[in-house]
Structure formats: structure tokens, C-alpha cells
Short mmCIF file of N, CA and C in Angstrom, two decimals:
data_model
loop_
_atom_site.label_atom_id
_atom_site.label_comp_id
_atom_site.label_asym_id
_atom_site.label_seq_id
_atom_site.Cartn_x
_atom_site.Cartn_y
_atom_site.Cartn_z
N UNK A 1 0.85 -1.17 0.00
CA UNK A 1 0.00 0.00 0.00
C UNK A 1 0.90 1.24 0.00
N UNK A 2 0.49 2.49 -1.14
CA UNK A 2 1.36 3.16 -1.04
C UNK A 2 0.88 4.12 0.14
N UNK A 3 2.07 5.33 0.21
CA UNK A 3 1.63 6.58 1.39
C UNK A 3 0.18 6.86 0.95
N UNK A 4 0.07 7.39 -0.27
CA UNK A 4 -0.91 8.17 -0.72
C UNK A 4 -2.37 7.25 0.09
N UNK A 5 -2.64 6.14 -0.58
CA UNK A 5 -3.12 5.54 -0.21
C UNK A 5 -3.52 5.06 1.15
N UNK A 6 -2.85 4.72 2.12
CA UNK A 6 -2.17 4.96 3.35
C UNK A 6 -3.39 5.96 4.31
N UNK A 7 -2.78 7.51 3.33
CA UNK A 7 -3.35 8.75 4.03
C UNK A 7 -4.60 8.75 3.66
N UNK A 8 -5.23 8.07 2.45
CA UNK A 8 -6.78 8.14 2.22
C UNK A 8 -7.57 7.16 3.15
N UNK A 9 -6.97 6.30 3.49
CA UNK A 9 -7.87 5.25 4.29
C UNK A 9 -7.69 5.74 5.97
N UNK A 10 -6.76 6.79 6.20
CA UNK A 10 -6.72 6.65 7.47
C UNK A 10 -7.84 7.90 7.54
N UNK A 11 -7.35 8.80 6.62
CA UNK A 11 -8.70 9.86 6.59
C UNK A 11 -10.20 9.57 6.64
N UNK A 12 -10.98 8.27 5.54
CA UNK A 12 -11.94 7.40 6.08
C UNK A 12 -12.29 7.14 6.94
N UNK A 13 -10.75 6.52 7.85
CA UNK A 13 -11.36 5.68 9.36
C UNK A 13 -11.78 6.72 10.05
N UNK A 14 -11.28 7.94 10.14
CA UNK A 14 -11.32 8.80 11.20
C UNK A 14 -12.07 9.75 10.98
N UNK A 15 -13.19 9.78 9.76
CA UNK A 15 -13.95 11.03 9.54
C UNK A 15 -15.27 10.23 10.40
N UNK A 16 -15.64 9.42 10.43
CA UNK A 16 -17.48 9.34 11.68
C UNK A 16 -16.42 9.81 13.47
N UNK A 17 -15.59 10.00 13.34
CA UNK A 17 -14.31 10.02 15.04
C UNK A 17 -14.44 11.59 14.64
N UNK A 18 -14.68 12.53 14.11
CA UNK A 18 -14.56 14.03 13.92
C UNK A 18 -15.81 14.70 14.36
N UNK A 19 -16.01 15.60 15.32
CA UNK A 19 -17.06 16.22 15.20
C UNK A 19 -17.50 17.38 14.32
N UNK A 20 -18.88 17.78 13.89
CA UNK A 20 -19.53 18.27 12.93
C UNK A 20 -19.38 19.51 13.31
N UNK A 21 -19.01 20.72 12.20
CA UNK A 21 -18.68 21.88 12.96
C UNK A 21 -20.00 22.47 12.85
N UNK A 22 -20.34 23.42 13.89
CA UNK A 22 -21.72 24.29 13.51
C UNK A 22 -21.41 26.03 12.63
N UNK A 23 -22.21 24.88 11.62
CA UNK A 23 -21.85 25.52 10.25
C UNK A 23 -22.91 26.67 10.35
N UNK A 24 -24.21 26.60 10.80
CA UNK A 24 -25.18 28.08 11.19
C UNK A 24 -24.60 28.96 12.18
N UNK A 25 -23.90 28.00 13.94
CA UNK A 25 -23.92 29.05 14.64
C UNK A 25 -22.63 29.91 14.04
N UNK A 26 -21.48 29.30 13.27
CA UNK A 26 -20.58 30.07 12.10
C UNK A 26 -20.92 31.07 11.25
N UNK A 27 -21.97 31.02 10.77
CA UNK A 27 -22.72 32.19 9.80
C UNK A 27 -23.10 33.23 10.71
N UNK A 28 -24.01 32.96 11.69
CA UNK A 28 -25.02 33.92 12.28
C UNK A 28 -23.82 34.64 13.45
N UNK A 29 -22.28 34.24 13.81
CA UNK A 29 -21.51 34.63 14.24
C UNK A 29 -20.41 35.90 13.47
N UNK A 30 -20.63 35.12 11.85
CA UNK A 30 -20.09 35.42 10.43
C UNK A 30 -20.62 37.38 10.38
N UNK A 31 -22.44 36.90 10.36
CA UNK A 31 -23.26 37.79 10.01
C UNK A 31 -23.25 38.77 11.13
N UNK A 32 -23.37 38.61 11.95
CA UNK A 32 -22.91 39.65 13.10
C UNK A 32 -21.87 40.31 13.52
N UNK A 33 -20.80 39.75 13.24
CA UNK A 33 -19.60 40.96 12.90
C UNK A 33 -19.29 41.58 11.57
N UNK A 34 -19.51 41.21 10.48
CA UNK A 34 -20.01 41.81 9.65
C UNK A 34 -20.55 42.42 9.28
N UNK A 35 -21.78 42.65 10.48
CA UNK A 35 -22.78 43.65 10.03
C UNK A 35 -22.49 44.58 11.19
N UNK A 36 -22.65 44.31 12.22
CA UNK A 36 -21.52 45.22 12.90
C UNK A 36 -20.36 46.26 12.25
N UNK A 37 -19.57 45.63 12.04
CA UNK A 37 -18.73 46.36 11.05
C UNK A 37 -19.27 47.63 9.90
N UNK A 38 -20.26 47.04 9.38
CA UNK A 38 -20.89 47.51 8.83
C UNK A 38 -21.50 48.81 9.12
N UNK A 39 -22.23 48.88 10.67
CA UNK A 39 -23.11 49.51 11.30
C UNK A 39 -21.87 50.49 11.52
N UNK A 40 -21.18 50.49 11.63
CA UNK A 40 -19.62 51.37 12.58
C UNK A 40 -19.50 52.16 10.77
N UNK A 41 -19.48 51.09 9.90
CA UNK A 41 -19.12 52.21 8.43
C UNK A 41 -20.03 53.31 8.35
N UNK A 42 -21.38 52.42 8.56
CA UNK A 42 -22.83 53.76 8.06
C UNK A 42 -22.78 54.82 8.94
N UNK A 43 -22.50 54.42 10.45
CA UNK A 43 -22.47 55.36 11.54
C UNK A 43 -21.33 56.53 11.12
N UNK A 44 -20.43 56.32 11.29
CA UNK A 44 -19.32 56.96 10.40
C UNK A 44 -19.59 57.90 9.37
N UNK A 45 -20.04 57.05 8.16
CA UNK A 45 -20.48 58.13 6.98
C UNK A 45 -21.52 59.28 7.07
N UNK A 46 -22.42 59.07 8.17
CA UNK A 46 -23.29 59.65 8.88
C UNK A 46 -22.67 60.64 9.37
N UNK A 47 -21.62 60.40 10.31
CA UNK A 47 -20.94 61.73 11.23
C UNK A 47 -20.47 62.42 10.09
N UNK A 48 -19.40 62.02 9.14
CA UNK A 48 -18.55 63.26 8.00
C UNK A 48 -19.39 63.92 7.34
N UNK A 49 -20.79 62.91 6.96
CA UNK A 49 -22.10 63.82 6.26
C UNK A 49 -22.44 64.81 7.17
N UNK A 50 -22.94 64.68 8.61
CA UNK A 50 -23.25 65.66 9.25
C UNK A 50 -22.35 66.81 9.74
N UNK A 51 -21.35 66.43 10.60
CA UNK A 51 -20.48 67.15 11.09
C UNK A 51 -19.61 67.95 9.91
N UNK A 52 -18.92 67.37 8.86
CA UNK A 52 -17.89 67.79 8.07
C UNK A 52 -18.92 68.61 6.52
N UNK A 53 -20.02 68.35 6.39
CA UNK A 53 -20.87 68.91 5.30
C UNK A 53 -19.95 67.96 3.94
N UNK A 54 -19.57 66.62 4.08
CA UNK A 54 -19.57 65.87 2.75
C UNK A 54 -20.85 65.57 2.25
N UNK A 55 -21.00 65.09 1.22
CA UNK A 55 -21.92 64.40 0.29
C UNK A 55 -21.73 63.15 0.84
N UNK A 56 -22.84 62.09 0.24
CA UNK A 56 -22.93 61.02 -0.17
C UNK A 56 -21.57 60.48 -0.48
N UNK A 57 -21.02 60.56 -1.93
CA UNK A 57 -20.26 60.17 -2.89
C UNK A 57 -18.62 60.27 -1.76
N UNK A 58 -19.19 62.18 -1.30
CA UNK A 58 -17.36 62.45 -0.86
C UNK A 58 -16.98 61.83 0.38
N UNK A 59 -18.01 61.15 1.19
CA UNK A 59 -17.87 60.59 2.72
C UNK A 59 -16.97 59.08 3.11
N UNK A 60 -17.25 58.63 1.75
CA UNK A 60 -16.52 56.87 1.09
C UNK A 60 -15.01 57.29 1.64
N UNK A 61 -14.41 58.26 1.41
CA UNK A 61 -12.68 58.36 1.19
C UNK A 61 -12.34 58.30 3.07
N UNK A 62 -13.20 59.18 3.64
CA UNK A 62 -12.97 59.27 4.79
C UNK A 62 -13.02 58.16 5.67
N UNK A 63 -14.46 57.99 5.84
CA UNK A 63 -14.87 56.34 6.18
C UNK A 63 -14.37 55.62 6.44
N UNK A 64 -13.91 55.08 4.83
CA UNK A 64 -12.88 54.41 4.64
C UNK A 64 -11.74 54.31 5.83
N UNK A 65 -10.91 55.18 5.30
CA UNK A 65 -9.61 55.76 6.21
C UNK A 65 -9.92 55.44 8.00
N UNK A 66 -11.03 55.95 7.87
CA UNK A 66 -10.90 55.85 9.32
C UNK A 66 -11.30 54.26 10.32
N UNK A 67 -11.99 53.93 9.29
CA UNK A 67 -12.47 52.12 9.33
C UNK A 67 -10.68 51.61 9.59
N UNK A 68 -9.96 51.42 8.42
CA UNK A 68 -8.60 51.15 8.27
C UNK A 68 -7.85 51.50 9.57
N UNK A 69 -7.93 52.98 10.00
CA UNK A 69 -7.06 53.07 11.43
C UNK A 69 -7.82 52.72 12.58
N UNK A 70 -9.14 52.37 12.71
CA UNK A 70 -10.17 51.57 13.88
C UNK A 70 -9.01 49.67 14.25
N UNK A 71 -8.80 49.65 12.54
CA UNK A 71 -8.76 47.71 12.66
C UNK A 71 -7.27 48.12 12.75
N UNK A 72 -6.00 48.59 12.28
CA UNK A 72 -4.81 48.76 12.93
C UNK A 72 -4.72 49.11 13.98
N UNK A 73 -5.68 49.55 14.81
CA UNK A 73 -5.11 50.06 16.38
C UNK A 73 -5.56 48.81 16.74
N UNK A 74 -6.93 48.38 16.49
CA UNK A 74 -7.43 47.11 17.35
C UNK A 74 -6.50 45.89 17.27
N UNK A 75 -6.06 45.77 15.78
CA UNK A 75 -4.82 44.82 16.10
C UNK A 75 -3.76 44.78 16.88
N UNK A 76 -3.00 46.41 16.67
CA UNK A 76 -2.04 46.36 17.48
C UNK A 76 -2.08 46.28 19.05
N UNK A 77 -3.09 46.58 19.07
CA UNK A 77 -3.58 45.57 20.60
C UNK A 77 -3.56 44.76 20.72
N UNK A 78 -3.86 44.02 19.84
CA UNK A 78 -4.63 42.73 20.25
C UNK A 78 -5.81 42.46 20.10
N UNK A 79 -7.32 43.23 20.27
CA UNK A 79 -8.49 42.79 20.10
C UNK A 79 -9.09 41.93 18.91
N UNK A 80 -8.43 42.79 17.56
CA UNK A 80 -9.54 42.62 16.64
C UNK A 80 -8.98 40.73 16.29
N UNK A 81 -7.54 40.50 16.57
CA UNK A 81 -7.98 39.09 16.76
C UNK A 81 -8.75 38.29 17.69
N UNK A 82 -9.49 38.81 18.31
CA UNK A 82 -10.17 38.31 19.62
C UNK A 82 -11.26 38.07 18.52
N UNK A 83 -11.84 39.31 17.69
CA UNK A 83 -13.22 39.80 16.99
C UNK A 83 -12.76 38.42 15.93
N UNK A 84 -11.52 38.58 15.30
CA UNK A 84 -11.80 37.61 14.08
C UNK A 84 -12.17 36.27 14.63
N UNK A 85 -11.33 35.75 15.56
CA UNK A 85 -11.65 34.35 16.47
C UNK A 85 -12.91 33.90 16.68
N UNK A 86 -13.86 34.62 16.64
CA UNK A 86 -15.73 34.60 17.10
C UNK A 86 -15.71 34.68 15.82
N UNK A 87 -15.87 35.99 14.74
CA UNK A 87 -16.35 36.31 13.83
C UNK A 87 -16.12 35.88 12.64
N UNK A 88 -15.20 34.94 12.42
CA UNK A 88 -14.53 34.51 11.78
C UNK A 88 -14.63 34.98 10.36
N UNK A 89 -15.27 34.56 9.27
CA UNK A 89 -15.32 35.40 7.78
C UNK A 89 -16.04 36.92 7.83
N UNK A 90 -16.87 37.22 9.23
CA UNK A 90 -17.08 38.55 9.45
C UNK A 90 -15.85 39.50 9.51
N UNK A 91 -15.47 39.13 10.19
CA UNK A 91 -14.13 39.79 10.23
C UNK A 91 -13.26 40.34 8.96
N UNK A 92 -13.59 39.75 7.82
CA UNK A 92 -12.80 39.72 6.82
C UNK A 92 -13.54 40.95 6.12
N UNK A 93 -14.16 41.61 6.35
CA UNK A 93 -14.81 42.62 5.44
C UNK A 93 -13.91 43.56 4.83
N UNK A 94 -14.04 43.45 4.08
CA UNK A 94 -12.90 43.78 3.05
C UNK A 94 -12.14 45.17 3.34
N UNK A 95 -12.50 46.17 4.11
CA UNK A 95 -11.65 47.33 4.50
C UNK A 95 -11.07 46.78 5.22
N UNK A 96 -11.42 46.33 7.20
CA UNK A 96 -10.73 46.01 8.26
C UNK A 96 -9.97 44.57 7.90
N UNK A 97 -10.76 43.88 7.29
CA UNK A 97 -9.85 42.79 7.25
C UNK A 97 -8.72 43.27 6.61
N UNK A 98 -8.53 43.75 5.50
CA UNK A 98 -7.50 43.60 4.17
C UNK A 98 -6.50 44.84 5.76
N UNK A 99 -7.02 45.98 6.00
CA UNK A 99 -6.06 46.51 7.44
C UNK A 99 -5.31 45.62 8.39
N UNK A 100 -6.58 44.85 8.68
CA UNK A 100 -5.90 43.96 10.14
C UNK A 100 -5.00 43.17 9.57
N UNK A 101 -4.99 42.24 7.95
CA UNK A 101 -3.77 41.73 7.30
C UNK A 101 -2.86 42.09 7.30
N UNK A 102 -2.30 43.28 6.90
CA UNK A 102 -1.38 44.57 6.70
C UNK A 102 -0.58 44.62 7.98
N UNK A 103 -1.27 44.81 9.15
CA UNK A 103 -0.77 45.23 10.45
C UNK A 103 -0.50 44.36 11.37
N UNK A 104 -1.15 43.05 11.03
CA UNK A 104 -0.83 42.03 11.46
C UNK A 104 0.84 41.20 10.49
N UNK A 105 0.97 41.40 9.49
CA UNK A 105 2.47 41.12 8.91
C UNK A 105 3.54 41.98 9.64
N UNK A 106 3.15 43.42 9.85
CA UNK A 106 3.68 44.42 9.98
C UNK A 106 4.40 44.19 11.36
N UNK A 107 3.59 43.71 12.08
CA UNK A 107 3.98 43.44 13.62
C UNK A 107 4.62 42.21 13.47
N UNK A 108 4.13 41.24 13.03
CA UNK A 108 5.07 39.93 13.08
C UNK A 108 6.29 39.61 12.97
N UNK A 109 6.79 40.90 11.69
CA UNK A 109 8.25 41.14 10.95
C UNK A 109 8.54 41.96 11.66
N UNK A 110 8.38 42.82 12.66
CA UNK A 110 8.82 44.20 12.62
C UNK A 110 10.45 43.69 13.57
N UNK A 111 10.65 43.04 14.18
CA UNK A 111 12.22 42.48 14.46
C UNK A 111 13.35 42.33 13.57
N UNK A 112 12.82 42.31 12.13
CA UNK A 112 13.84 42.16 11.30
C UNK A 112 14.21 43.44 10.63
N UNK A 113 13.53 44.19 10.71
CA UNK A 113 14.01 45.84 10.72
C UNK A 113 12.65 46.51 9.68
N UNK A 114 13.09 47.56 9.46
CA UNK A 114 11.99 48.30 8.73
C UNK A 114 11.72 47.66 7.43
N UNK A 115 12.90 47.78 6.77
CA UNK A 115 12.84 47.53 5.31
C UNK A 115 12.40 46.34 4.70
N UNK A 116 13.39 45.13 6.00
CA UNK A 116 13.82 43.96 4.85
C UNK A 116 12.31 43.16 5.87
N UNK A 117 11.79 43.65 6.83
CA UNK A 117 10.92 42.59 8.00
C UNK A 117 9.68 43.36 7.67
N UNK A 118 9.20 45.05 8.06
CA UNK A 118 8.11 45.42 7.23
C UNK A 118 7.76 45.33 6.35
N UNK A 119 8.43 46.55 5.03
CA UNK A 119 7.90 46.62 3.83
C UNK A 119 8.18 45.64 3.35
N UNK A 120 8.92 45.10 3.65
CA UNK A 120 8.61 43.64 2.56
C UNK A 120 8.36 42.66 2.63
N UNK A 121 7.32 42.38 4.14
CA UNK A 121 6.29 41.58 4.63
C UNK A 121 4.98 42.50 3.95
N UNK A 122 4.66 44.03 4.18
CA UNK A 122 3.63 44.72 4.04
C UNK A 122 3.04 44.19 2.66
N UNK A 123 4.23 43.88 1.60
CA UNK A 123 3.61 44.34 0.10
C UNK A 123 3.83 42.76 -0.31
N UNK A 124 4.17 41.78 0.34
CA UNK A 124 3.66 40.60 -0.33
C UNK A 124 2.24 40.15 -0.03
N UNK A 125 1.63 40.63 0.65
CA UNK A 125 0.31 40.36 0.83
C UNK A 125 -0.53 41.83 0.09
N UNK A 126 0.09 42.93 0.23
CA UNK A 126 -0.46 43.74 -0.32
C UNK A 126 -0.62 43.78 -1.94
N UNK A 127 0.48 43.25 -2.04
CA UNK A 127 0.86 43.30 -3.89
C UNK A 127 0.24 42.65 -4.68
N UNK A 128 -0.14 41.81 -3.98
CA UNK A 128 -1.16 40.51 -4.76
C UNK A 128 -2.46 40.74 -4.80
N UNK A 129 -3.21 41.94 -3.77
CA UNK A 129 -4.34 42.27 -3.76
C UNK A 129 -4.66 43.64 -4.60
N UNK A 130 -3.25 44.07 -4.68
CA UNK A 130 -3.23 45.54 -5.66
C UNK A 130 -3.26 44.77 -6.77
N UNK A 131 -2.36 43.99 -7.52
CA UNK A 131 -2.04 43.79 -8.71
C UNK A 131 -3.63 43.26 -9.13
N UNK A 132 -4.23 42.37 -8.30
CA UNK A 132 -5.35 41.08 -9.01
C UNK A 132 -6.30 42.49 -8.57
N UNK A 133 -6.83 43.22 -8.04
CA UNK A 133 -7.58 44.24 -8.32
C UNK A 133 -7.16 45.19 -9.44
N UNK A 134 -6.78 45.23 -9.55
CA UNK A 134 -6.20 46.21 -10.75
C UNK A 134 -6.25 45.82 -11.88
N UNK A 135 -6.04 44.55 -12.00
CA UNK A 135 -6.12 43.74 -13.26
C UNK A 135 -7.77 43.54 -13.57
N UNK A 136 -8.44 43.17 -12.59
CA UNK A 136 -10.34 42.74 -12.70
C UNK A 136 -10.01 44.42 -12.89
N UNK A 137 -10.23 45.11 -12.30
CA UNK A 137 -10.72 46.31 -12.46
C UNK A 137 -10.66 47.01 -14.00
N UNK A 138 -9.10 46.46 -14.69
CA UNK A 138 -9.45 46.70 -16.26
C UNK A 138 -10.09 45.95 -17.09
N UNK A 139 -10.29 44.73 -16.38
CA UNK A 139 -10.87 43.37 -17.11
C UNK A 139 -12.19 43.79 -17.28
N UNK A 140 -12.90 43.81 -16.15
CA UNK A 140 -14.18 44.38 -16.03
C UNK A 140 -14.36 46.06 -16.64
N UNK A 141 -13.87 47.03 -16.73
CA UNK A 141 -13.58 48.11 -17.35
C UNK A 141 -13.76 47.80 -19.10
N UNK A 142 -12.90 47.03 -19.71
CA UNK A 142 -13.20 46.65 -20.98
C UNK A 142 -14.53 45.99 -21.33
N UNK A 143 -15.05 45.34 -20.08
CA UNK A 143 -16.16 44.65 -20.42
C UNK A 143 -17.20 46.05 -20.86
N UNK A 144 -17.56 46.61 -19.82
CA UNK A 144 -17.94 47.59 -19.66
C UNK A 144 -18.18 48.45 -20.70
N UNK A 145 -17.05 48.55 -21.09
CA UNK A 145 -16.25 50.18 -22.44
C UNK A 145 -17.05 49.11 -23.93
N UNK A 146 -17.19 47.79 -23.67
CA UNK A 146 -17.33 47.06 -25.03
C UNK A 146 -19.06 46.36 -25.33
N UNK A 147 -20.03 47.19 -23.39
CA UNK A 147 -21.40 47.04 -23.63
C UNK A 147 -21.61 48.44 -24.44
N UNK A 148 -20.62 49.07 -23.34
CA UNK A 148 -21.13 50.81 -23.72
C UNK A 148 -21.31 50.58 -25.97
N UNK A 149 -20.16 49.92 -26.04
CA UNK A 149 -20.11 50.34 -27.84
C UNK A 149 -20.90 49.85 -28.36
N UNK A 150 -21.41 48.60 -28.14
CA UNK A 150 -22.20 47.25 -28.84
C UNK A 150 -24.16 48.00 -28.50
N UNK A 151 -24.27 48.95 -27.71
CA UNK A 151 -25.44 49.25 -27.18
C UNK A 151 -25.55 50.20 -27.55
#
């Protein structure tokens, strides 16, 4: 019997020996920091609309920004891995998460010095999310530019 083989039958024996994860109370844990998160963005866009006299459209940049330095401080604490641990794909909402990624490399490397342990922990996770956005973003852009002509 080879390894391969080996590792498939032992995986068999031992999958009714595994317990079943709870795949709802995961979602409705999912959905609640997520929407949470959420509630903290609208609340937010709310204050720069009111307090600062932005628009609609101009409140996104700020928001934003300030969502991003909420999930780097909470990391560099410590909390917001507490939040991802419960919240698990909540957590990942695409501003704080893609932050708490960032700041979480940032701290891990930061012993090996600025250059060679930060930035160049920062931008291998960053680079791959700039480049593959950037790329859909013209992909989808041409799609776009080639309804606009055909219509």
C-alpha cells in the first residue's frame, strides 16, 4: 500500500471520530460581525455627512480611512484578533480585514528591521491584492467600455 493511499484510508477511518462543525452558529456569528462592522461604516459616513458637510459620494474616502485606522489600532492591541476568532469570515470585510492583514504582517516582521521585516512583509500580501484588483478592475472596465459600444 502506497503513502498516498495509506493517508486516504486513514482519513476514512477517522472522519465518523470528527465532530460536525456548527456551520449556522458560524454564519449567524459570520453575520454579526459583519454587520456590525458595517453599522460602525454607516455610523461613520453619517458623522462626515453631518459634522464635516460631505456628500454622499465624498464621505466613502474618509470612512474608509478611518475604518482602516479603527482595525490597525485594534490589532495592534490585540483585540480585533479576539473579533476575528468569534467572527470569523465577518471579520474579513474587506476594508478592516485587508487593514488587520497589513498590520498584522507588519507586527510579526517588525524584528527584522523596517525595510527587509516590514515593507517587505507589508507588500507581499499587499501586492497581490493591488495587482489582481487592478487587473479585474481593467478586465471588467473593458467589459464595460465594449457594452457601452455594442449598445
Amino acid at each position: 500500500m502506497s503513502s498516498k493511499e495509506q493517508q486516504q484510508a486513514y482519513a476514512e477511518k477517522i472522519k465518523p471520530l470528527q465532530p460536525k462543525p456548527p456551520y449556522f452558529i458560524n454564519c449567524l456569528k459570520a453575520f454579526l460581525v459583519g454587520g456590525f462592522i458595517c453599522i460602525i461604516g454607516e455610523a461613520l459616513q453619517k458623522f462626515y455627512m453631518t459634522y464635516f458637510n460631505f456628500n454622499e459620494q465624498t464621505a466613502g474616502n474618509p470612512t474608509a480611512a478611518t475604518l482602516i485606522l479603527i482595525a490597525a489600532l485594534l490589532t495592534g492591541i490585540g483585540v480585533y484578533d479576539k473579533i476575528g476568532q468569534f467572527g470569523g469570515a465577518g471579520s474579513a470585510v474587506p476594508v478592516t480585514g485587508f487593514a488587520n492583514a497589513i498590520t498584522s504582517a507588519a507586527l510579526e516582521h517588525k524584528s527584522e528591521g523596517i525595510v527587509l521585516g516590514i515593507a517587505t512583509n507589508l507588500f507581499k500580501l499587499a501586492g497581490a491584492v493591488i495587482v489582481f484588483g487592478a487587473v479585474s478592475a481593467y478586465i471588467f472596465g473593458m467589459i464595460r467600455y465594449a457594452f457601452k459600444i455594442l449598445m
